[in-house]
Short mmCIF file of C-alpha atoms in Angstrom, two decimals:
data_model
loop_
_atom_site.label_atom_id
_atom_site.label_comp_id
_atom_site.label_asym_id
_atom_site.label_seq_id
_atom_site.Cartn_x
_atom_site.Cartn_y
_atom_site.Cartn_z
CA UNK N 1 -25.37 68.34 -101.84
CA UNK N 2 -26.99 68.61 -97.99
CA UNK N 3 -29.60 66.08 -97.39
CA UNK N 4 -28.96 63.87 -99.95
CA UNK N 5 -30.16 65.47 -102.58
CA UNK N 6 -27.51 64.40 -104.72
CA UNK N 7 -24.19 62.75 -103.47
CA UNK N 8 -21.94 60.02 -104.45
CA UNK N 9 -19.76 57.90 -101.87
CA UNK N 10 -16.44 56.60 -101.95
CA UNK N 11 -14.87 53.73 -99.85
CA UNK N 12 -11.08 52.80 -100.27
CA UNK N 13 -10.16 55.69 -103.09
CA UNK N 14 -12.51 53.69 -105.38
CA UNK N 15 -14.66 56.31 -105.98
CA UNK N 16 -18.33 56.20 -106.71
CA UNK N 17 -18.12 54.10 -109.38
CA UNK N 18 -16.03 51.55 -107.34
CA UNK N 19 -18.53 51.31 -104.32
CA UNK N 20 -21.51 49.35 -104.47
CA UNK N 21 -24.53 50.49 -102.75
CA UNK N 22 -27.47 48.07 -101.29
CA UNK N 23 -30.72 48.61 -99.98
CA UNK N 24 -31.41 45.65 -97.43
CA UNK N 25 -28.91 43.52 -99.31
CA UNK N 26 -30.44 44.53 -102.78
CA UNK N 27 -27.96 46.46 -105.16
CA UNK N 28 -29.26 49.89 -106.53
CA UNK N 29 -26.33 51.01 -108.57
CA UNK N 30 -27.87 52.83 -111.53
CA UNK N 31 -26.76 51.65 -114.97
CA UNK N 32 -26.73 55.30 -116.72
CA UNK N 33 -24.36 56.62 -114.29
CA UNK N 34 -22.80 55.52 -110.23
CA UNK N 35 -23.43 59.53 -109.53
CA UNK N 36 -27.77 58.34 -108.96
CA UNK N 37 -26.09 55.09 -106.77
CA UNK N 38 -27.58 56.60 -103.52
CA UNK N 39 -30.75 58.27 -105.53
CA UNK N 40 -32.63 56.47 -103.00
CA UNK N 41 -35.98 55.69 -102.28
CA UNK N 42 -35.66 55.29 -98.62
CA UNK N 43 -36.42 58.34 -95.97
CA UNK N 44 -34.02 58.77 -93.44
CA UNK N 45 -36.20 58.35 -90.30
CA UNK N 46 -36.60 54.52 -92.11
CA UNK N 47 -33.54 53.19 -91.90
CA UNK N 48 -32.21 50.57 -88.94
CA UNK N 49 -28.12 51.00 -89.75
CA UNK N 50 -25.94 51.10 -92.37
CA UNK N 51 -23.24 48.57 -92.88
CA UNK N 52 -20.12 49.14 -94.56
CA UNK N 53 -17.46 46.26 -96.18
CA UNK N 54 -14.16 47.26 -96.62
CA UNK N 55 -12.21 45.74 -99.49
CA UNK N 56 -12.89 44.05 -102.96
CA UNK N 57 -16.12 42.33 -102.40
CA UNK N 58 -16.93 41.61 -106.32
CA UNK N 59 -16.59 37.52 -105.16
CA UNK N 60 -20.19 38.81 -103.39
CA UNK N 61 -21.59 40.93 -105.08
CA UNK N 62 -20.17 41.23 -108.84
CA UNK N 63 -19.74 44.71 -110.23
CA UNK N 64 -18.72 47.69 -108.52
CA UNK N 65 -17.83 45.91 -105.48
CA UNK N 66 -14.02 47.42 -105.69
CA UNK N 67 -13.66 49.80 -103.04
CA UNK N 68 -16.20 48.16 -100.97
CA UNK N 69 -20.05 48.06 -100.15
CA UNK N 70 -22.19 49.48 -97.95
CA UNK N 71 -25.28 48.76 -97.14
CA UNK N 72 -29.06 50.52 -96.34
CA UNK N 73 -31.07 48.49 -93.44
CA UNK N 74 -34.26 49.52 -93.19
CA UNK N 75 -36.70 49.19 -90.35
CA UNK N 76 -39.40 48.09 -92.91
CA UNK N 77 -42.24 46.56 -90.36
CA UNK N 78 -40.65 44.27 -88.61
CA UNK N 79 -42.08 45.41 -85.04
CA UNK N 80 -40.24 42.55 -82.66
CA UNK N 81 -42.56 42.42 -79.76
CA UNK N 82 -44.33 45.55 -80.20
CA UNK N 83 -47.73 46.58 -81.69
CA UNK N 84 -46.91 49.86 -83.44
CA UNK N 85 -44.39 52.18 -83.96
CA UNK N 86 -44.28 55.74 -84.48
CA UNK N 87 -41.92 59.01 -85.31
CA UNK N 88 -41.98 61.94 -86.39
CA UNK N 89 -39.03 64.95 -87.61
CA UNK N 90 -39.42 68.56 -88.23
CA UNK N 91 -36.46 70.93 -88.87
CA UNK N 92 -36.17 74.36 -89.57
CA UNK N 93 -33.05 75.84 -90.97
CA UNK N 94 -31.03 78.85 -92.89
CA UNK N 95 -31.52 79.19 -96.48
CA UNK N 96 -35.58 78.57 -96.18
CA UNK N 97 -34.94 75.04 -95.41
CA UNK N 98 -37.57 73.23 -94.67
CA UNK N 99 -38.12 69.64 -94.03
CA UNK N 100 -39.80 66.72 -92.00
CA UNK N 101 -40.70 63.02 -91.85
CA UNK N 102 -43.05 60.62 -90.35
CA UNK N 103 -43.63 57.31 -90.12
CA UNK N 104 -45.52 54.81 -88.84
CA UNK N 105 -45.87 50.98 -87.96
CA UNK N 106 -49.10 49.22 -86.91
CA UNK N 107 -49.58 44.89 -86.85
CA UNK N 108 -52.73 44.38 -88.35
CA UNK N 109 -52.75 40.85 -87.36
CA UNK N 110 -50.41 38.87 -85.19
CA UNK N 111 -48.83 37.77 -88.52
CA UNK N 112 -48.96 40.72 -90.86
CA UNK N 113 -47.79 44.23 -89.84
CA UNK N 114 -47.25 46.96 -92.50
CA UNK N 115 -44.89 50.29 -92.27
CA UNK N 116 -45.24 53.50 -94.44
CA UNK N 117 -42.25 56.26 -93.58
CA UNK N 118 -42.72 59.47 -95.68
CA UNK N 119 -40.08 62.92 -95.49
CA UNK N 120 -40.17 65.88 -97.42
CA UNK N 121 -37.10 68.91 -98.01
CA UNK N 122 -37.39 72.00 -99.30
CA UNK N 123 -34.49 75.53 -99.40
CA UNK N 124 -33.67 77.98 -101.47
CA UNK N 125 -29.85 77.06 -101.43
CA UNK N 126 -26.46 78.56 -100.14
CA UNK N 127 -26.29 80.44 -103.67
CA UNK N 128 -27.84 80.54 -107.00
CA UNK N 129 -28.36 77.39 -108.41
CA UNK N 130 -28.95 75.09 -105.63
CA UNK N 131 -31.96 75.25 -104.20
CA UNK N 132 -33.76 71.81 -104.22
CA UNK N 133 -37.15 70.47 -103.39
CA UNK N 134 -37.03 66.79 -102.39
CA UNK N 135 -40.25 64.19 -101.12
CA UNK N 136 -39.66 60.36 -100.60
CA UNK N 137 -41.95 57.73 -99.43
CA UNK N 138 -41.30 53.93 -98.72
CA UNK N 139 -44.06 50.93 -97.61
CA UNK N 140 -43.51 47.90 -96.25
CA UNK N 141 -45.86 44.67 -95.70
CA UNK N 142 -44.66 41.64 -93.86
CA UNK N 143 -46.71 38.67 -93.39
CA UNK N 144 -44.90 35.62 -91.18
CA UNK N 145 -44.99 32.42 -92.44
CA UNK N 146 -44.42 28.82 -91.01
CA UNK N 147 -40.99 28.75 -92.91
CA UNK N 148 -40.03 32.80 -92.22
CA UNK N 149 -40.86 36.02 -92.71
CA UNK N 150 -42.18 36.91 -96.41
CA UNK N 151 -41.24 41.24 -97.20
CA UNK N 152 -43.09 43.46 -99.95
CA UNK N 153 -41.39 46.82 -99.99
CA UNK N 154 -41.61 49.72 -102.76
CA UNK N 155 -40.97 53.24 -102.77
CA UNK N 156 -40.68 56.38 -104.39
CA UNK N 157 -38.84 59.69 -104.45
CA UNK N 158 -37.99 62.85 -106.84
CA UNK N 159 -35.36 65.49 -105.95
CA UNK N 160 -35.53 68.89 -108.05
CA UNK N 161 -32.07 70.93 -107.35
CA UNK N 162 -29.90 73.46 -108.99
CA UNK N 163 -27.22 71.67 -110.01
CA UNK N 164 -24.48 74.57 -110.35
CA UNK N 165 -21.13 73.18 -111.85
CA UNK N 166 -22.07 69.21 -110.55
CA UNK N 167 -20.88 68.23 -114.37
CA UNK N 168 -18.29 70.72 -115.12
CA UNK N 169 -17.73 73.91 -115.27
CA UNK N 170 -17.35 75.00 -119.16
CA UNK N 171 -21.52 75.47 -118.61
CA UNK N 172 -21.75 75.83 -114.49
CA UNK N 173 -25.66 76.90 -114.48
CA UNK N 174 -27.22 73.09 -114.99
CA UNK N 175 -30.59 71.91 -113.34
CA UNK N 176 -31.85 68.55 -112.89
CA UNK N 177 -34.50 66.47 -111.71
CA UNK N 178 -34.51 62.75 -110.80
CA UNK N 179 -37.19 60.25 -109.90
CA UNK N 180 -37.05 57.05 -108.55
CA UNK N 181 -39.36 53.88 -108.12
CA UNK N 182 -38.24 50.69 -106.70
CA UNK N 183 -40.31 47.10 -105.57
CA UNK N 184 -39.10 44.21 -104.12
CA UNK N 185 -40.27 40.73 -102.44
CA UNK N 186 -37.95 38.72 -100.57
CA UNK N 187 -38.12 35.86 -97.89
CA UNK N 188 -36.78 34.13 -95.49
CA UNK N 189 -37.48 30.97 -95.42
CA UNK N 190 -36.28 28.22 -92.95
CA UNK N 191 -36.49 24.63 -95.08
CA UNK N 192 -35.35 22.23 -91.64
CA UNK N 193 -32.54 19.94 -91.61
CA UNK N 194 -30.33 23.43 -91.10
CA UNK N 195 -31.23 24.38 -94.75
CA UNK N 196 -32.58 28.54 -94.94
CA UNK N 197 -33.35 29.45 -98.45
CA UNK N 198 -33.73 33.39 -99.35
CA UNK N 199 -35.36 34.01 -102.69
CA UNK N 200 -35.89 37.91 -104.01
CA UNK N 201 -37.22 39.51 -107.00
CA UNK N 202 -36.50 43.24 -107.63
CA UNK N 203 -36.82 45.70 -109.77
CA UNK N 204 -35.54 49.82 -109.98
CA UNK N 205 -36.41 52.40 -112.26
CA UNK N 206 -35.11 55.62 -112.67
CA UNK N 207 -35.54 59.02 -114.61
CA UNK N 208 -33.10 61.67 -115.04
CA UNK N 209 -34.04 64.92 -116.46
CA UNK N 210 -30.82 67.13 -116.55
CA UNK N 211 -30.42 70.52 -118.33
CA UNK N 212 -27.03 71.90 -119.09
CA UNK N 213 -28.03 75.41 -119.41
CA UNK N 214 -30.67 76.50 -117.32
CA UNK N 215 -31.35 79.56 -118.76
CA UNK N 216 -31.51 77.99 -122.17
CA UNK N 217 -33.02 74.82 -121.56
CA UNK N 218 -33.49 73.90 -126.03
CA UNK N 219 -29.87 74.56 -125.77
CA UNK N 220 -28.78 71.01 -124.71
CA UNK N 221 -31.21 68.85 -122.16
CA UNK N 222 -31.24 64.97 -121.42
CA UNK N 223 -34.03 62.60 -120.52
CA UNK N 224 -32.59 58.95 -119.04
CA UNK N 225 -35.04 56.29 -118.21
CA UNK N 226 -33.40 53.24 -116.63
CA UNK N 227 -34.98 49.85 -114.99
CA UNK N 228 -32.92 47.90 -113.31
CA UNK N 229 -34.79 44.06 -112.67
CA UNK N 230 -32.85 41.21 -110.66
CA UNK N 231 -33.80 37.82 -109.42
CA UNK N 232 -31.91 36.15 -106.98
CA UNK N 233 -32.05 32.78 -104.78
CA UNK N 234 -29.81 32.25 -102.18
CA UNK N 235 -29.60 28.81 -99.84
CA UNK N 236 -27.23 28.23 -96.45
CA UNK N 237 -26.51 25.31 -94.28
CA UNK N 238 -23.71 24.61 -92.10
CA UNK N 239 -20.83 21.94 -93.29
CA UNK N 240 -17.86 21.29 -92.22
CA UNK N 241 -18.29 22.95 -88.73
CA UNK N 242 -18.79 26.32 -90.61
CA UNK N 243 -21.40 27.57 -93.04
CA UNK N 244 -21.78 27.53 -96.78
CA UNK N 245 -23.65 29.77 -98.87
CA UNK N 246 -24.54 29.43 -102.79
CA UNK N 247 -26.59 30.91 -104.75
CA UNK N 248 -27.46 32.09 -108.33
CA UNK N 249 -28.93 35.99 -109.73
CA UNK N 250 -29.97 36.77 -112.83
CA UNK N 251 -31.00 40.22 -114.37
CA UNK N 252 -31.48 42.73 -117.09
CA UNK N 253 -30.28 46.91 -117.08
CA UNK N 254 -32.45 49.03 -120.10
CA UNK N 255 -31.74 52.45 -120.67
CA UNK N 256 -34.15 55.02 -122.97
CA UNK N 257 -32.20 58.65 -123.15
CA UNK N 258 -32.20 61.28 -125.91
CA UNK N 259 -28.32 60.87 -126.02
CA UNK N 260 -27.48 57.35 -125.32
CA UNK N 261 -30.70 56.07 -127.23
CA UNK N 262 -32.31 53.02 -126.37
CA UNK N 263 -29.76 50.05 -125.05
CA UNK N 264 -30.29 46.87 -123.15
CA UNK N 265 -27.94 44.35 -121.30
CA UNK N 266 -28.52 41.12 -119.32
CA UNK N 267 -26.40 39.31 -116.38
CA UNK N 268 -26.20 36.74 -114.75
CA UNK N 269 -23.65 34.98 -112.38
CA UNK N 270 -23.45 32.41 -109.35
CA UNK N 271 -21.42 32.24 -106.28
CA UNK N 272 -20.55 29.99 -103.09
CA UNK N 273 -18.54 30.89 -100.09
CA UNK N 274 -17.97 28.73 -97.02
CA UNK N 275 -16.75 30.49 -93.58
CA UNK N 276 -16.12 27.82 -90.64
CA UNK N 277 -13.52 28.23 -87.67
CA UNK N 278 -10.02 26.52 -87.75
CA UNK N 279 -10.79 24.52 -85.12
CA UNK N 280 -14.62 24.01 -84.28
CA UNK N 281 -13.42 23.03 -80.76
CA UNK N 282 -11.98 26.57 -80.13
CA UNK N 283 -13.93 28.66 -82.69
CA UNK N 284 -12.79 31.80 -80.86
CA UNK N 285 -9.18 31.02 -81.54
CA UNK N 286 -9.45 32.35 -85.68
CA UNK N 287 -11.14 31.41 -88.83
CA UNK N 288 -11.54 31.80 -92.11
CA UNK N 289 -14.22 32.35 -95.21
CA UNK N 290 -13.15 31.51 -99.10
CA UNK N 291 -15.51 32.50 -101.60
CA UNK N 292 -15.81 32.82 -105.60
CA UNK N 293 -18.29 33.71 -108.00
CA UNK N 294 -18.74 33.76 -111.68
CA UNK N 295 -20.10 37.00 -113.27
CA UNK N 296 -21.48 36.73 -117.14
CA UNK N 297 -22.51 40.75 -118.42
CA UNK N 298 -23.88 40.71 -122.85
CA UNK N 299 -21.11 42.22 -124.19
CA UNK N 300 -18.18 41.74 -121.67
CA UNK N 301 -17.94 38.33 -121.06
CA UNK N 302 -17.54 36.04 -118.17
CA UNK N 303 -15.27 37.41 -114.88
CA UNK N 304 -14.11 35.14 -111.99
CA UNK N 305 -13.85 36.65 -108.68
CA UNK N 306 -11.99 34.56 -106.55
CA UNK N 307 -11.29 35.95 -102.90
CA UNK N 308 -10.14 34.84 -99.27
CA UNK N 309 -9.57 36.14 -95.72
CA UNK N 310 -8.49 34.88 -92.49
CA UNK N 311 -7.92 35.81 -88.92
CA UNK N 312 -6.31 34.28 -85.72
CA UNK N 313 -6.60 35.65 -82.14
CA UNK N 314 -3.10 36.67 -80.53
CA UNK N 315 -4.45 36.68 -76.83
CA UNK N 316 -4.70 39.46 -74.59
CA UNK N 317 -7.65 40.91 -76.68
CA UNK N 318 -5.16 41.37 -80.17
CA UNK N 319 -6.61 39.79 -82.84
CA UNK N 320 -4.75 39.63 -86.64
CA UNK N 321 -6.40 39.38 -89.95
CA UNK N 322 -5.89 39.33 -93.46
CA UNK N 323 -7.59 38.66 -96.78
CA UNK N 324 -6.90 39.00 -100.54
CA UNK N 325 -9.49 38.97 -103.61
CA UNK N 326 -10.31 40.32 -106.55
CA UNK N 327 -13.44 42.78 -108.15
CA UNK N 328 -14.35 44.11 -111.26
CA UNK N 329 -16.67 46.98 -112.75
CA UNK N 330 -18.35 46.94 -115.89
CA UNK N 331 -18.65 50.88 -117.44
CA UNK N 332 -22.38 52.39 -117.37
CA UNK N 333 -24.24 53.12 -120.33
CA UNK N 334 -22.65 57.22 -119.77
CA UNK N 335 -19.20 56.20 -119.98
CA UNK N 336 -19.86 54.21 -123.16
CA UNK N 337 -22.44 56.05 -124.96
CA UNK N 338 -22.86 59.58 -123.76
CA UNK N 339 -22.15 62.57 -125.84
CA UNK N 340 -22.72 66.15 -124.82
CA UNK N 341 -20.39 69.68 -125.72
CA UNK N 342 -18.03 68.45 -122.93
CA UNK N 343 -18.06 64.85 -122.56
CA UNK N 344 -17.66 61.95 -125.14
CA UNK N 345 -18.27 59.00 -124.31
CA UNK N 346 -16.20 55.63 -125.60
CA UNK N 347 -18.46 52.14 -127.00
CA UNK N 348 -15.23 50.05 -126.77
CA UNK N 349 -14.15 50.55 -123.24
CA UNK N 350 -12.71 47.69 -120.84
CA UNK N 351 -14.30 46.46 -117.82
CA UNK N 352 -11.86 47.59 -115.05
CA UNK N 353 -10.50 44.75 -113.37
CA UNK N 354 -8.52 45.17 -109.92
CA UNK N 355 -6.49 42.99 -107.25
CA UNK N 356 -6.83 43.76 -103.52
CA UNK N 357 -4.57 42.56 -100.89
CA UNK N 358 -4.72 44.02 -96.92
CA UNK N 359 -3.46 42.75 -93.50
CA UNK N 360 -4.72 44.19 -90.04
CA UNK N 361 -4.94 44.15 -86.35
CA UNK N 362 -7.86 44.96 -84.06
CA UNK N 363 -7.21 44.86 -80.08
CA UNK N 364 -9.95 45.22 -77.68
CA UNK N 365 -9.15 46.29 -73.88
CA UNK N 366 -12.59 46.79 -71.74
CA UNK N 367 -14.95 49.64 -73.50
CA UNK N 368 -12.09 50.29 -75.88
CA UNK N 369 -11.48 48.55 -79.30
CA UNK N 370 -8.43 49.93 -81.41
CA UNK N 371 -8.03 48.78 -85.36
CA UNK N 372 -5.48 49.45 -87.91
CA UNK N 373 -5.18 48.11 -91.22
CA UNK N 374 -3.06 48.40 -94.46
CA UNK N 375 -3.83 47.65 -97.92
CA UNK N 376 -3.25 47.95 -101.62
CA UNK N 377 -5.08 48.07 -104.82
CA UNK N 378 -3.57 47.56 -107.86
CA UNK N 379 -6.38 48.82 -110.56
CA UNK N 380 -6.21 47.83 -114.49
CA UNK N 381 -8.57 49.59 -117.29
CA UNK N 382 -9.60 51.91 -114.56
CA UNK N 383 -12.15 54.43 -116.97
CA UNK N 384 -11.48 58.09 -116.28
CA UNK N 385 -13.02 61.68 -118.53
CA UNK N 386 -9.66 63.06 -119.80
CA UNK N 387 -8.52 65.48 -122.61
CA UNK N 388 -5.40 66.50 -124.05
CA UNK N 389 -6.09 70.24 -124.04
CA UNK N 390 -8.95 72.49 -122.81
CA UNK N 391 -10.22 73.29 -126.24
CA UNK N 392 -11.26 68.98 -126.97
CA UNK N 393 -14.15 67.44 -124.56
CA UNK N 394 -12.87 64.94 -121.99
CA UNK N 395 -13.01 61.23 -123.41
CA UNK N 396 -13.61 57.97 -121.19
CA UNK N 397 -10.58 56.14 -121.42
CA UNK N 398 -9.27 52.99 -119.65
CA UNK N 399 -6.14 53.42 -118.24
CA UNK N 400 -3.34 51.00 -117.66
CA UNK N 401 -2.87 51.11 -114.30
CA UNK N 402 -4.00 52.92 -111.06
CA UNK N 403 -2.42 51.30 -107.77
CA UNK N 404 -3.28 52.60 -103.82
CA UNK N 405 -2.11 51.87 -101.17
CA UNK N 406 -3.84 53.02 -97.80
CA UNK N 407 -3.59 53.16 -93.92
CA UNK N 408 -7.02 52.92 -91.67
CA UNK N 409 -6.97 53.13 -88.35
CA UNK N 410 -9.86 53.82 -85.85
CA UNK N 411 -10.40 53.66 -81.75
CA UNK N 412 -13.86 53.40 -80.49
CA UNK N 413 -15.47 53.13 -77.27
CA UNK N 414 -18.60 51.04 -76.49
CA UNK N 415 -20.17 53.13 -73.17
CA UNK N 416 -22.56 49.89 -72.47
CA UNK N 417 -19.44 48.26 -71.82
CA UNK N 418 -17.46 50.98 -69.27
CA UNK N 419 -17.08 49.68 -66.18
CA UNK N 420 -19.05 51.17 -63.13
CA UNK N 421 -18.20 51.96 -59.42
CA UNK N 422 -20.28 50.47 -56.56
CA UNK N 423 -21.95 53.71 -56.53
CA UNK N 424 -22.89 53.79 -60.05
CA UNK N 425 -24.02 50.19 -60.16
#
């Protein structure tokens, strides 16, 4: 739906299970189901940029990462050189829509500042059944240290919306409600001796309150209540004439639903990647970065995701590149557990597993920067709702094999970079 009040995202055909969302480098993928992945917390008005990573990134990042990632920056309180900061949004619209934001940034000290962004949406929808009413609100506090910069942020948000046909359409009139709560504290901590350490400690819950038939709520109505905790420690230092990261996570995903009942799973898993130029005498002339990690999920074992990418410069402004690697997705507590009039769900599904494989070339003349790649995916134990015949509820299923291939291409043009007349300059 408009405004995010609900919406999934897709990179590379992978769907919204296969893309892995992250707020400031923090995943937020919601164990019940990837359709609450960007449920977020964070008002629009708060956020710096949003990164995207094409490409199997699991050798990062573990599950999900098939498609590729993207990721949520926010502004959080880091003020640079400035004092205080502050914005403001009000829009008026068809429909009844009404909505707004504000924010603010103030340094209480010359080593602590703190940010609080707030935004609120309100219509009465295109047609019956989706109107929504949506308020989020996100803090920040960051205090500077003698090693770095030490970041407490939490938030909150709930989003009411008619959710006509979302979930099928053998009962189109459905309703739900969602609610989210997140904390985190992170650092960034410079140890000397080209050492920089950054430690985090999350944790996301979430609450989904979904009616099938909203004019007969007793009829069939779920209540999910998910927490999602991670702890993570990450340390970089350059070798070799490049830089190598390692680090180590560990976590726990809980679910308590009136229809998947009351499950828990841990994880765990540790990675290192090193990125350094082929030559360090002519680092512009190409590079490369090899990575793997090792990803253990109670109940599916241990996964190795391996991956590595390359790239050389032509001359003339072409530059080449290409990389290979592989991901993997473990299925949400929906796909194995969930049972409803429509959907079954299936305890003894698969992981998926895929292989990823893509070659490009970027070439950059002046304010202009063309880019074209190709790849291909070749998916195994993909999980999919299918059914045999309209009168049986779809099942999840792994199936054998799902392979895509793609072609990207883009042209963009930086205007900071167009050259001016004498007239101009």
């Amino acid at each position: 739906g408009p405004g995010g009040v609900q919406a999934d995202v897709a990179v590379r055909g992978a769907d919204y299970n296969g893309t892995l969302v992250l707020v400031d480098g923090e995943p937020v993928n919601d164990p019940q189901t990837n359709h609450h992945a960007l449920d977020l917390d964070v008002p629009v008005d708060a956020i710096e940029r949003i990164e995207v990573l094409y490409g199997a990134a699991s050798a990062l990042y573990g599950s999900e990462a098939v498609g590729g990632v993207v990721n949520v920056v926010t502004r959080g309180a880091d003020l640079g050189a400035s004092r205080a900061r502050l914005t403001g949004r009000w829009v008026r619209g068809s429909f009844s829509l009404d909505e707004g934001g504000v924010g603010v940034a103030v340094r209480l000290a010359d080593a602590v500042a703190v940010s609080v962004d707030g935004e609120r949406s309100e219509s009465s929808g295109f047609r019956d059944d989706r109107e929504h009413s949506t308020k989020s609100v996100r803090a920040t506090v960051r205090v500077e240290t003698p090693l770095g910069p030490v970041t407490l942020a939490g938030g909150g948000a709930s989003r009411a919306f008619g959710a006509f046909g979302f979930y099928g359409t053998r009962f189109p009139n459905q309703k739900e409600q969602t609610l989210t709560r997140t904390l985190r504290l992170s650092g960034e901590l410079d140890l000397g001796r080209g050492w920089s350490l950054a430690p985090s400690a999350s944790v996301r819950e979430h609450r989904d309150d979904f009616v099938l038939e909203r004019s007969d709520p007793a009829f069939y109505r779920n209540l999910h209540e998910t927490e999602r905790s991670s702890l993570r420690l990450v340390a970089r230092r350059p070798l070799l004439g490049g830089t190598l990261a390692a680090g180590a996570e560990a976590g726990r995903d809980t679910i308590d639903s009136t229809s998947l009942g009351a499950r828990e799973r841990s994880r765990s898993a540790a990675f290192v990647e090193l990125g350094r130029p082929f030559s360090t005498a002519a680092p512009s002339r190409g590079g490369f970065r090899a990575g793997a990690r090792v990803d253990r999920h109670e109940g599916f074992g241990t996964r190795l995701s391996p991956q590595l990418g390359a790239w050389v410069a032509l001359g003339r402004g072409l530059r080449a590149r290409a990389s290979a690697g592989t991901a993997f997705r473990v299925p949400t507590f929906t796909e194995l557990h969930y049972v409803d009039p429509q959907t079954v769900g299936n305890p003894d599904l698969r992981p998926e597993r895929s292989r990823s494989v893509e070659a490009g070339l970027a070439w950059e003349a002046g304010a202009a920067t063309v880019d074209a790649v190709v790849f291909h995916r070749r998916g195994t134990d993909l999980v999919d709702f299918v059914r045999s015949s309209r009168e049986e509820p779809y099942r999840a299923t792994n199936l054998r094999t799902v392979d895509t291939l793609g072609l990207e291409a883009s042209v963009s043009l930086d205007p900071s970079r167009v050259a001016l007349g004498p007239l101009e300059r």
